[in-house]
Short mmCIF file of C-alpha atoms and ligand atoms in Angstrom, two decimals:
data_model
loop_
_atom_site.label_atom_id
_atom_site.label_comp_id
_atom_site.label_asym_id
_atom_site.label_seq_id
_atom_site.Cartn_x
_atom_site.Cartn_y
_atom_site.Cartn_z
CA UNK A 1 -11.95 2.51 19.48
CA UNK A 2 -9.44 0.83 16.99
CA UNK A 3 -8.76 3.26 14.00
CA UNK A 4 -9.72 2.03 11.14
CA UNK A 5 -7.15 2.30 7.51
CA UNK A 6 -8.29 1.59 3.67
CA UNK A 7 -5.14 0.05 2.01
CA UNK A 8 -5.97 1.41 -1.55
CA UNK A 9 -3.72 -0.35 -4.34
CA UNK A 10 -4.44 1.18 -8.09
CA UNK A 11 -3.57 0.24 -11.38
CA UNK A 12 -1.31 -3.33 -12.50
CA UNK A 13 -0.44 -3.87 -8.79
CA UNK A 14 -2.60 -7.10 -8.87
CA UNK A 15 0.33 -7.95 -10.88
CA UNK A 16 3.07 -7.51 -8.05
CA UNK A 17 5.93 -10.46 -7.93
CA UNK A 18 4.23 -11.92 -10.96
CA UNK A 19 6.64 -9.21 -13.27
CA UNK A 20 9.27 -7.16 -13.21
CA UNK A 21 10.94 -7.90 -9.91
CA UNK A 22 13.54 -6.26 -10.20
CA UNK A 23 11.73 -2.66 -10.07
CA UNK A 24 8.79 -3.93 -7.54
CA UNK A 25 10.34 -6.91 -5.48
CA UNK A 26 9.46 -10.48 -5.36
CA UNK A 27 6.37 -10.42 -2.92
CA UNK A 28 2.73 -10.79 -4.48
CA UNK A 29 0.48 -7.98 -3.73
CA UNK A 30 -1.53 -10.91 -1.13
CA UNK A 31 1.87 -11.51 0.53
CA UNK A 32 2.28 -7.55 1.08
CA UNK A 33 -1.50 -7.63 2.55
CA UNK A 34 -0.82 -10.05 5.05
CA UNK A 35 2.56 -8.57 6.58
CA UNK A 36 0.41 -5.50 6.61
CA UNK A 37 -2.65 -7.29 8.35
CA UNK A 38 -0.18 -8.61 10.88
CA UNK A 39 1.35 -5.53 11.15
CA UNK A 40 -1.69 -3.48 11.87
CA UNK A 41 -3.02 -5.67 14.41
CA UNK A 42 -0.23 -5.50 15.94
CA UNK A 43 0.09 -1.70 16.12
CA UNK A 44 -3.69 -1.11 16.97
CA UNK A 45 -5.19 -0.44 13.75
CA UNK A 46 -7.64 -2.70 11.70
CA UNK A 47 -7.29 -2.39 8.18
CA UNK A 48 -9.34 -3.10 4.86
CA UNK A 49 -7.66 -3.50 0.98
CA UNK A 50 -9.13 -2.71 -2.05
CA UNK A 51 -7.19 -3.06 -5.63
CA UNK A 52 -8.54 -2.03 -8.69
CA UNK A 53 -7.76 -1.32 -11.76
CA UNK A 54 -10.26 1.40 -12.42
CA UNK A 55 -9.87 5.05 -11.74
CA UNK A 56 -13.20 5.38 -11.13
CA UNK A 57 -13.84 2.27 -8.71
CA UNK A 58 -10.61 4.16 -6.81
CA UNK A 59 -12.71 7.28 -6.26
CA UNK A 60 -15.61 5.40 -5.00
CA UNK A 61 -14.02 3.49 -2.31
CA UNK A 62 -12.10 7.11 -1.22
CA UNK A 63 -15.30 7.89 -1.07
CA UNK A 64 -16.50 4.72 0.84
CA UNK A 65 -13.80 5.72 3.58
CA UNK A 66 -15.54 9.28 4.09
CA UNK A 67 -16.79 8.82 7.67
CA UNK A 68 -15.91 5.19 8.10
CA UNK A 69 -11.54 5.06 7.82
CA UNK A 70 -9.26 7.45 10.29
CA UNK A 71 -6.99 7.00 6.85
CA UNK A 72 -6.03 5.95 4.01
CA UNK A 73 -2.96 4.40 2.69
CA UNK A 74 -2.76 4.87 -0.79
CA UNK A 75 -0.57 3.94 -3.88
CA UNK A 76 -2.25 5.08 -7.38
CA UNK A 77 -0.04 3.42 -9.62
CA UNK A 78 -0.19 4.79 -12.52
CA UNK A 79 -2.87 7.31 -11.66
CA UNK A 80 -0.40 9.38 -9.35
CA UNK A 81 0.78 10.74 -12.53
CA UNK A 82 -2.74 11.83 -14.13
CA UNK A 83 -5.37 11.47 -11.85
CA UNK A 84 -6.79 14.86 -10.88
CA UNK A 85 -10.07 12.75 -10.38
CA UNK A 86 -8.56 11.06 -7.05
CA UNK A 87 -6.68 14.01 -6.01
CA UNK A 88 -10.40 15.99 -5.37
CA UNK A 89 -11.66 12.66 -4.00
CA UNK A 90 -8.55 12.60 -1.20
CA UNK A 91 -9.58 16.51 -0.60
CA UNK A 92 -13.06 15.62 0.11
CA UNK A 93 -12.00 13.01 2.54
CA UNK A 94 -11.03 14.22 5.71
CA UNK A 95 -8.58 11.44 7.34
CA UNK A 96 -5.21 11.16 7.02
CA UNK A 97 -3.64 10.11 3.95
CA UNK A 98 -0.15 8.60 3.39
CA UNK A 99 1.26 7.88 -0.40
CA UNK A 100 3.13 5.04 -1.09
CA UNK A 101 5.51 4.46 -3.75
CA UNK A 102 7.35 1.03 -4.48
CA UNK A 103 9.84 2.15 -6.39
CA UNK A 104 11.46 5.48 -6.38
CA UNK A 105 9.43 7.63 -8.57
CA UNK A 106 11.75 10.63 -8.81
CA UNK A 107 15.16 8.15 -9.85
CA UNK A 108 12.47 6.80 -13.02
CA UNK A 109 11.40 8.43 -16.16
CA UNK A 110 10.46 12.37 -15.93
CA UNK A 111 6.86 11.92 -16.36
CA UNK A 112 6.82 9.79 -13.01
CA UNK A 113 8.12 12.40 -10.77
CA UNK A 114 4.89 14.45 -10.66
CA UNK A 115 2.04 12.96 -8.23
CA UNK A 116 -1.21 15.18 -8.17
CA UNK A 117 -1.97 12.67 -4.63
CA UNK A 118 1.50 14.02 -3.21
CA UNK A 119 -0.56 17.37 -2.97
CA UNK A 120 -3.09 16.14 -0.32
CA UNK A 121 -0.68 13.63 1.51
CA UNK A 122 -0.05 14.02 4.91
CA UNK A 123 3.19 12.00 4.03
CA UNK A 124 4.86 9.99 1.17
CA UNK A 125 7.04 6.82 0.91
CA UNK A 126 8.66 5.80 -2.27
CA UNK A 127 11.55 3.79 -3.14
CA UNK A 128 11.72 1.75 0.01
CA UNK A 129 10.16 -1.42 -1.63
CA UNK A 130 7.00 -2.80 -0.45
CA UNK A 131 8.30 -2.42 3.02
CA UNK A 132 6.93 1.58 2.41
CA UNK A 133 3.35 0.27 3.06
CA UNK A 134 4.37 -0.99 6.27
CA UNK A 135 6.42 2.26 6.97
CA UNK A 136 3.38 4.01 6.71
CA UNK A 137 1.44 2.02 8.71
CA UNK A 138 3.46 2.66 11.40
CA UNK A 139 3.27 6.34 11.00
CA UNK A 140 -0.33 6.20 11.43
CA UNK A 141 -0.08 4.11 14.71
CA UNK A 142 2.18 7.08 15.69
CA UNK A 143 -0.63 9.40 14.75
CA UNK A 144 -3.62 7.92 15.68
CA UNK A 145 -2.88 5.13 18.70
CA UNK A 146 -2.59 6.42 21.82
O1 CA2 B 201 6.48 2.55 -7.53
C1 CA2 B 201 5.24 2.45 -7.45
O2 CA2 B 201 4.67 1.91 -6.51
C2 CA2 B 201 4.38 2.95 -8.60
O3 CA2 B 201 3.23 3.60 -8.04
C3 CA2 B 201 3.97 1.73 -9.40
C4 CA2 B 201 3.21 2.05 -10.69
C5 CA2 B 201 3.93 3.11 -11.50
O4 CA2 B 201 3.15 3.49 -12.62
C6 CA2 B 201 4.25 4.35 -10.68
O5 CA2 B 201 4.96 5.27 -11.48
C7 CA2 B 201 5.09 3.98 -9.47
C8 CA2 B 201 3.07 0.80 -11.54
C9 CA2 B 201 2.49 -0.36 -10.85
C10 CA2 B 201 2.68 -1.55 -11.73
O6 CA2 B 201 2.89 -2.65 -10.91
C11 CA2 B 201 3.40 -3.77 -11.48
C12 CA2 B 201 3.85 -4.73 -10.61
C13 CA2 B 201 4.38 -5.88 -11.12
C14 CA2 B 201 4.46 -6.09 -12.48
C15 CA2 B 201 4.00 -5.13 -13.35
C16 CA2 B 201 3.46 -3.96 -12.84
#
């Protein structure tokens, strides 16, 4: 059976290659969606996004992917930094779970260095531009295509 991932995209990342470029790149977040659609197919995996802006909509679709999603690729945004809400939602979910990070969090300000998701992440990409969602795509093939 095809594995199936939830691409989960929090907080102002509808906003991607709308505004400040030169930190998150040129693409727009439906750009990055397709290259990762392709992508998937391509290595075996069928995928579903999901953005929100709500911390609360976040922890329902974790939820959502209890049961239903082999993993879950995940950048919080903003919510990395404060969200102990998601981080128990990603421990009661037992798939895999890969962070990604657009921009290197630990060359920014202070207060972005800490991710309470980095604590239940099977893995974490950050600072390779939005080509980290596709990096960790392809770490899941590795881990779940046979
Ligand atoms: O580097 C990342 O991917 C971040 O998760 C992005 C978050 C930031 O709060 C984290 O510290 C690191 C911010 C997402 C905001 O995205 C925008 C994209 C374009 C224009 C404005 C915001």
């Amino acid at each position: 059976m095809t594995p199936h991932v939830i691409l989960l995209n929090g907080p102002n990342l509808n906003l991607l290659g709308l505004r400040q470029p030169e930190i998150y790149g040129a693409e727009t977040l439906a750009d990055v969606l397709a290259r990762c659609t392709a992508l998937a197919a391509d290595l075996g995996l069928s995928l579903t996004a999901y953005q929100s802006n709500h911390e609360g909509a976040l922890v329902e679709m974790i939820h959502a992917a209890r049961g239903t999603s082999a993993a879950i690729v995940i950048n919080p945004g903003a919510y990395s930094h404060t969200s102990v809400a998601i981080l128990d939602a990603l421990n009661a979910y037992d798939g895999l779970v890969m962070e990604v990070h657009i921009s290197n969090i630990h060359k920014r300000e202070t207060f972005r260095h800490h991710s309470y998701v980095s604590a239940r992440a099977d893995g974490v990409i950050a600072g390779c531009g939005t080509e980290g969602y596709l990096l960790a795509l392809r770490r899941l093939a590795s881990l779940l295509v046979s």
